PDB file of C-alpha atoms in Angstrom:
ATOM      1  CA  PHE B   1      44.017  13.934  63.503  1.00 74.00           C
ATOM      2  CA  GLN B   2      47.000  14.025  65.789  1.00 80.00           C
ATOM      3  CA  TRP B   3      49.506  11.186  65.551  1.00 83.00           C
ATOM      4  CA  VAL B   4      47.628   9.166  68.173  1.00 81.00           C
ATOM      5  CA  GLY B   5      44.413   9.445  66.170  1.00 84.00           C
ATOM      6  CA  ARG B   6      46.220   8.327  63.029  1.00 89.00           C
ATOM      7  CA  GLN B   7      47.693   5.458  65.044  1.00 90.00           C
ATOM      8  CA  ALA B   8      44.228   4.300  66.178  1.00 89.00           C
ATOM      9  CA  LEU B   9      42.947   4.470  62.596  1.00 91.00           C
ATOM     10  CA  ALA B  10      45.955   2.547  61.308  1.00 93.00           C
ATOM     11  CA  ILE B  11      45.440  -0.312  63.743  1.00 93.00           C
ATOM     12  CA  TYR B  12      41.664  -0.478  63.570  1.00 92.00           C
ATOM     13  CA  ARG B  13      40.969   0.346  59.915  1.00 90.00           C
ATOM     14  CA  LYS B  14      44.132  -0.184  57.868  1.00 91.00           C
ATOM     15  CA  LEU B  15      45.305  -3.569  59.121  1.00 91.00           C
ATOM     16  CA  ASP B  16      43.798  -6.463  57.214  1.00 88.00           C
ATOM     17  CA  LYS B  17      44.763  -9.008  59.863  1.00 92.00           C
ATOM     18  CA  PRO B  18      43.651  -9.353  63.481  1.00 96.00           C
ATOM     19  CA  SER B  19      45.742  -7.462  66.031  1.00 96.00           C
ATOM     20  CA  ILE B  20      46.706  -8.732  69.489  1.00 97.00           C
ATOM     21  CA  CYS B  21      48.154  -6.544  72.232  1.00 97.00           C
ATOM     22  CA  ALA B  22      50.237  -8.212  74.965  1.00 98.00           C
ATOM     23  CA  ILE B  23      50.221  -6.012  78.070  1.00 98.00           C
ATOM     24  CA  ASN B  24      52.900  -6.533  80.724  1.00 98.00           C
ATOM     25  CA  GLY B  25      52.673  -3.283  82.648  1.00 98.00           C
ATOM     26  CA  VAL B  26      50.663  -0.085  82.691  1.00 98.00           C
ATOM     27  CA  ALA B  27      48.568   0.952  79.687  1.00 98.00           C
ATOM     28  CA  ALA B  28      47.634   4.568  80.421  1.00 97.00           C
ATOM     29  CA  GLY B  29      46.188   7.401  78.367  1.00 95.00           C
ATOM     30  CA  ALA B  30      47.117   7.052  74.699  1.00 93.00           C
ATOM     31  CA  GLY B  31      48.814   3.745  75.532  1.00 95.00           C
ATOM     32  CA  MET B  32      45.516   2.416  76.823  1.00 97.00           C
ATOM     33  CA  SER B  33      43.802   3.717  73.686  1.00 95.00           C
ATOM     34  CA  LEU B  34      46.380   1.904  71.566  1.00 95.00           C
ATOM     35  CA  ALA B  35      45.653  -1.344  73.419  1.00 97.00           C
ATOM     36  CA  LEU B  36      41.900  -0.810  72.991  1.00 97.00           C
ATOM     37  CA  ALA B  37      42.329  -0.268  69.235  1.00 95.00           C
ATOM     38  CA  CYS B  38      43.629  -3.837  68.948  1.00 97.00           C
ATOM     39  CA  ASP B  39      41.169  -6.649  68.337  1.00 97.00           C
ATOM     40  CA  MET B  40      42.255  -8.626  71.390  1.00 98.00           C
ATOM     41  CA  ARG B  41      44.282  -7.988  74.528  1.00 98.00           C
ATOM     42  CA  VAL B  42      46.284 -10.524  76.535  1.00 98.00           C
ATOM     43  CA  GLY B  43      47.506  -9.553  79.983  1.00 98.00           C
ATOM     44  CA  CYS B  44      49.174 -10.860  83.094  1.00 98.00           C
ATOM     45  CA  GLU B  45      49.363 -10.040  86.801  1.00 98.00           C
ATOM     46  CA  ASN B  46      51.407  -6.913  85.923  1.00 98.00           C
ATOM     47  CA  SER B  47      48.747  -5.481  83.585  1.00 98.00           C
ATOM     48  CA  ARG B  48      47.162  -2.215  84.672  1.00 98.00           C
ATOM     49  CA  PHE B  49      44.877   0.247  82.879  1.00 98.00           C
ATOM     50  CA  ARG B  50      44.315   3.924  83.614  1.00 98.00           C
ATOM     51  CA  THR B  51      42.566   6.483  81.423  1.00 97.00           C
ATOM     52  CA  VAL B  52      44.440   9.549  82.892  1.00 96.00           C
ATOM     53  CA  PHE B  53      42.900  12.155  80.554  1.00 95.00           C
ATOM     54  CA  ILE B  54      40.755  13.779  83.263  1.00 94.00           C
ATOM     55  CA  GLU B  55      43.867  14.061  85.472  1.00 93.00           C
ATOM     56  CA  ARG B  56      45.473  16.222  82.783  1.00 92.00           C
ATOM     57  CA  SER B  57      42.353  18.361  82.392  1.00 90.00           C
ATOM     58  CA  LEU B  58      41.675  16.697  79.050  1.00 91.00           C
ATOM     59  CA  SER B  59      38.847  14.727  77.538  1.00 91.00           C
ATOM     60  CA  PRO B  60      39.632  11.316  76.042  1.00 92.00           C
ATOM     61  CA  ASP B  61      41.401  11.194  72.709  1.00 89.00           C
ATOM     62  CA  SER B  62      43.301   8.720  70.531  1.00 90.00           C
ATOM     63  CA  GLY B  63      40.137   6.679  70.040  1.00 92.00           C
ATOM     64  CA  MET B  64      39.414   5.951  73.697  1.00 94.00           C
ATOM     65  CA  SER B  65      35.912   7.462  73.592  1.00 94.00           C
ATOM     66  CA  TYR B  66      35.108   5.158  70.666  1.00 94.00           C
ATOM     67  CA  PHE B  67      36.695   1.901  71.843  1.00 95.00           C
ATOM     68  CA  LEU B  68      36.195   1.946  75.618  1.00 97.00           C
ATOM     69  CA  PRO B  69      32.350   2.017  75.735  1.00 96.00           C
ATOM     70  CA  ARG B  70      32.186  -0.650  73.036  1.00 95.00           C
ATOM     71  CA  ILE B  71      34.497  -2.922  75.011  1.00 97.00           C
ATOM     72  CA  VAL B  72      33.296  -2.448  78.600  1.00 98.00           C
ATOM     73  CA  GLY B  73      29.895  -0.770  78.151  1.00 96.00           C
ATOM     74  CA  ALA B  74      28.901   2.859  78.556  1.00 96.00           C
ATOM     75  CA  SER B  75      28.517   2.952  82.339  1.00 98.00           C
ATOM     76  CA  ARG B  76      31.921   1.366  82.979  1.00 98.00           C
ATOM     77  CA  ALA B  77      33.497   3.695  80.431  1.00 97.00           C
ATOM     78  CA  PHE B  78      32.064   6.689  82.322  1.00 98.00           C
ATOM     79  CA  ASP B  79      33.419   5.235  85.556  1.00 98.00           C
ATOM     80  CA  LEU B  80      36.930   4.706  84.199  1.00 98.00           C
ATOM     81  CA  ILE B  81      37.139   8.081  82.457  1.00 96.00           C
ATOM     82  CA  PHE B  82      35.498  10.135  85.241  1.00 97.00           C
ATOM     83  CA  THR B  83      37.537   8.577  88.077  1.00 98.00           C
ATOM     84  CA  SER B  84      40.813   7.803  86.280  1.00 97.00           C
ATOM     85  CA  ARG B  85      41.245   4.943  88.703  1.00 98.00           C
ATOM     86  CA  THR B  86      43.704   2.140  88.104  1.00 98.00           C
ATOM     87  CA  VAL B  87      42.197  -1.129  86.921  1.00 98.00           C
ATOM     88  CA  ALA B  88      44.310  -4.141  87.890  1.00 98.00           C
ATOM     89  CA  ALA B  89      44.603  -7.333  85.849  1.00 98.00           C
ATOM     90  CA  GLU B  90      41.849  -9.399  87.472  1.00 98.00           C
ATOM     91  CA  GLU B  91      39.254  -6.631  87.179  1.00 98.00           C
ATOM     92  CA  ALA B  92      40.452  -5.799  83.654  1.00 98.00           C
ATOM     93  CA  TYR B  93      39.824  -9.404  82.653  1.00 98.00           C
ATOM     94  CA  ARG B  94      36.441  -9.476  84.409  1.00 98.00           C
ATOM     95  CA  ILE B  95      35.139  -6.311  82.694  1.00 98.00           C
ATOM     96  CA  GLY B  96      36.537  -7.116  79.252  1.00 98.00           C
ATOM     97  CA  LEU B  97      39.608  -4.893  78.982  1.00 98.00           C
ATOM     98  CA  LEU B  98      41.601  -8.136  78.747  1.00 98.00           C
ATOM     99  CA  ASP B  99      40.443 -11.105  76.687  1.00 98.00           C
ATOM    100  CA  ARG B 100      42.992 -13.536  78.091  1.00 98.00           C
ATOM    101  CA  LEU B 101      44.811 -13.495  81.428  1.00 98.00           C
ATOM    102  CA  THR B 102      48.012 -15.437  82.043  1.00 98.00           C
ATOM    103  CA  THR B 103      51.246 -15.087  84.010  1.00 98.00           C
ATOM    104  CA  SER B 104      54.032 -12.699  83.080  1.00 98.00           C
ATOM    105  CA  ASP B 105      56.290 -15.688  82.382  1.00 98.00           C
ATOM    106  CA  ASN B 106      53.800 -16.981  79.794  1.00 98.00           C
ATOM    107  CA  LEU B 107      52.499 -13.683  78.365  1.00 98.00           C
ATOM    108  CA  LEU B 108      54.365 -13.656  75.065  1.00 98.00           C
ATOM    109  CA  GLU B 109      54.041 -17.412  74.629  1.00 98.00           C
ATOM    110  CA  GLU B 110      50.264 -17.247  75.184  1.00 97.00           C
ATOM    111  CA  SER B 111      49.951 -14.227  72.868  1.00 98.00           C
ATOM    112  CA  MET B 112      51.922 -15.988  70.136  1.00 98.00           C
ATOM    113  CA  ALA B 113      49.885 -19.186  70.615  1.00 98.00           C
ATOM    114  CA  LEU B 114      46.706 -17.129  70.158  1.00 98.00           C
ATOM    115  CA  ALA B 115      48.146 -15.537  67.005  1.00 97.00           C
ATOM    116  CA  LYS B 116      49.122 -18.964  65.634  1.00 97.00           C
ATOM    117  CA  GLN B 117      45.665 -20.313  66.409  1.00 96.00           C
ATOM    118  CA  MET B 118      44.091 -17.470  64.429  1.00 96.00           C
ATOM    119  CA  ALA B 119      46.683 -17.713  61.614  1.00 95.00           C
ATOM    120  CA  PHE B 120      45.715 -21.364  61.108  1.00 95.00           C
ATOM    121  CA  TRP B 121      42.328 -20.404  59.620  1.00 95.00           C
ATOM    122  CA  PRO B 122      41.666 -19.228  56.032  1.00 95.00           C
ATOM    123  CA  PRO B 123      43.219 -15.746  55.706  1.00 94.00           C
ATOM    124  CA  VAL B 124      40.525 -14.229  53.483  1.00 94.00           C
ATOM    125  CA  ALA B 125      37.757 -15.474  55.769  1.00 94.00           C
ATOM    126  CA  MET B 126      39.678 -14.129  58.779  1.00 95.00           C
ATOM    127  CA  GLN B 127      40.102 -10.721  57.135  1.00 94.00           C
ATOM    128  CA  VAL B 128      36.423 -10.516  56.234  1.00 94.00           C
ATOM    129  CA  SER B 129      35.351 -11.725  59.685  1.00 94.00           C
ATOM    130  CA  ARG B 130      37.350  -8.886  61.245  1.00 95.00           C
ATOM    131  CA  ARG B 131      35.695  -6.311  58.982  1.00 93.00           C
ATOM    132  CA  VAL B 132      32.206  -7.726  59.564  1.00 94.00           C
ATOM    133  CA  LEU B 133      32.685  -7.548  63.334  1.00 94.00           C
ATOM    134  CA  GLN B 134      34.023  -3.986  63.113  1.00 93.00           C
ATOM    135  CA  HIS B 135      31.122  -2.930  60.915  1.00 92.00           C
ATOM    136  CA  SER B 136      28.641  -4.345  63.427  1.00 92.00           C
ATOM    137  CA  GLN B 137      29.742  -1.722  65.943  1.00 89.00           C
ATOM    138  CA  GLU B 138      28.268   1.000  63.761  1.00 87.00           C
ATOM    139  CA  SER B 139      25.178  -0.449  62.111  1.00 88.00           C
ATOM    140  CA  THR B 140      21.621  -1.563  62.666  1.00 86.00           C
ATOM    141  CA  LEU B 141      20.691  -5.240  62.569  1.00 86.00           C
ATOM    142  CA  GLU B 142      19.252  -4.846  59.067  1.00 88.00           C
ATOM    143  CA  GLU B 143      22.412  -3.149  57.775  1.00 90.00           C
ATOM    144  CA  GLN B 144      24.555  -5.762  59.466  1.00 87.00           C
ATOM    145  CA  LEU B 145      22.661  -8.672  57.920  1.00 89.00           C
ATOM    146  CA  LYS B 146      23.300  -7.158  54.471  1.00 90.00           C
ATOM    147  CA  TYR B 147      26.984  -6.612  55.324  1.00 85.00           C
ATOM    148  CA  GLU B 148      27.301 -10.206  56.539  1.00 88.00           C
ATOM    149  CA  THR B 149      25.947 -11.434  53.199  1.00 88.00           C
ATOM    150  CA  HIS B 150      28.543  -9.321  51.405  1.00 87.00           C
ATOM    151  CA  GLY B 151      31.212 -10.776  53.721  1.00 88.00           C
ATOM    152  CA  LEU B 152      30.155 -14.343  52.931  1.00 86.00           C
ATOM    153  CA  VAL B 153      30.460 -13.667  49.209  1.00 88.00           C
ATOM    154  CA  PHE B 154      33.860 -12.016  49.660  1.00 88.00           C
ATOM    155  CA  ALA B 155      35.201 -14.869  51.826  1.00 86.00           C
ATOM    156  CA  ARG B 156      34.413 -17.327  49.017  1.00 84.00           C
ATOM    157  CA  ARG B 157      36.896 -15.495  46.752  1.00 87.00           C
ATOM    158  CA  ALA B 158      39.575 -17.922  47.914  1.00 89.00           C
ATOM    159  CA  PRO B 159      38.422 -21.074  46.054  1.00 90.00           C
ATOM    160  CA  HIS B 160      41.295 -23.252  47.298  1.00 92.00           C
ATOM    161  CA  ASP B 161      40.442 -22.482  50.918  1.00 92.00           C
ATOM    162  CA  VAL B 162      36.739 -23.139  50.297  1.00 90.00           C
ATOM    163  CA  GLU B 163      37.557 -26.532  48.761  1.00 93.00           C
ATOM    164  CA  GLU B 164      40.174 -27.296  51.426  1.00 92.00           C
ATOM    165  CA  ALA B 165      37.704 -26.607  54.238  1.00 91.00           C
ATOM    166  CA  SER B 166      35.293 -29.200  52.856  1.00 91.00           C
ATOM    167  CA  ALA B 167      37.948 -31.745  51.849  1.00 94.00           C
ATOM    168  CA  SER B 168      39.765 -31.646  55.182  1.00 94.00           C
ATOM    169  CA  PHE B 169      36.469 -32.039  57.045  1.00 93.00           C
ATOM    170  CA  LEU B 170      35.406 -35.020  54.952  1.00 94.00           C
ATOM    171  CA  GLU B 171      38.883 -36.579  55.091  1.00 96.00           C
ATOM    172  CA  LYS B 172      39.126 -35.949  58.860  1.00 95.00           C
ATOM    173  CA  ARG B 173      42.479 -34.177  58.599  1.00 94.00           C
ATOM    174  CA  GLU B 174      43.940 -30.780  59.453  1.00 92.00           C
ATOM    175  CA  PRO B 175      43.302 -28.236  56.676  1.00 93.00           C
ATOM    176  CA  LEU B 176      46.043 -26.307  54.938  1.00 92.00           C
ATOM    177  CA  PHE B 177      44.759 -22.842  54.050  1.00 93.00           C
ATOM    178  CA  THR B 178      46.668 -20.628  51.619  1.00 92.00           C
ATOM    179  CA  GLY B 179      44.475 -17.575  51.053  1.00 89.00           C
ATOM    180  CA  GLU B 180      43.972 -18.594  47.426  1.00 89.00           C
TER     181      GLU B 180
END
């Protein structure tokens, strides 16, 4: 793999925590692929996407051919790659390239708030949830049901968090998860 392929693998496979990309400008070519490799994308009115590979007489690389159809669907992926047109923020949000849309003044604040919201939950369960969702992109329903069962067992390896989830619910208070 070239460095961009290794970069896509590092973000998608090696990280054990969810990844969020805040986009305040143009994500083009390998930069767009990098954004797509992240679990979630937050953008603003300045966010733009452009595949650009066809313009350079290239086919998609750096993971774009894997991520793009899974995010926007096959037909839209063909459209974006074959035309290399610019996708502005509103359309990007509508077709799923962006998961959240805010203003440029609030972009980092909203991205950090999203990260804090996700960090609140049990870390082992979050890690396993990420892996289960990734695995679902490549499996049949039967395989995925088996993988989900494995994920449930793995998530219970943090006994404090399992107990804390029940106790905080019963005591009607905010939980304090530790990953233990």
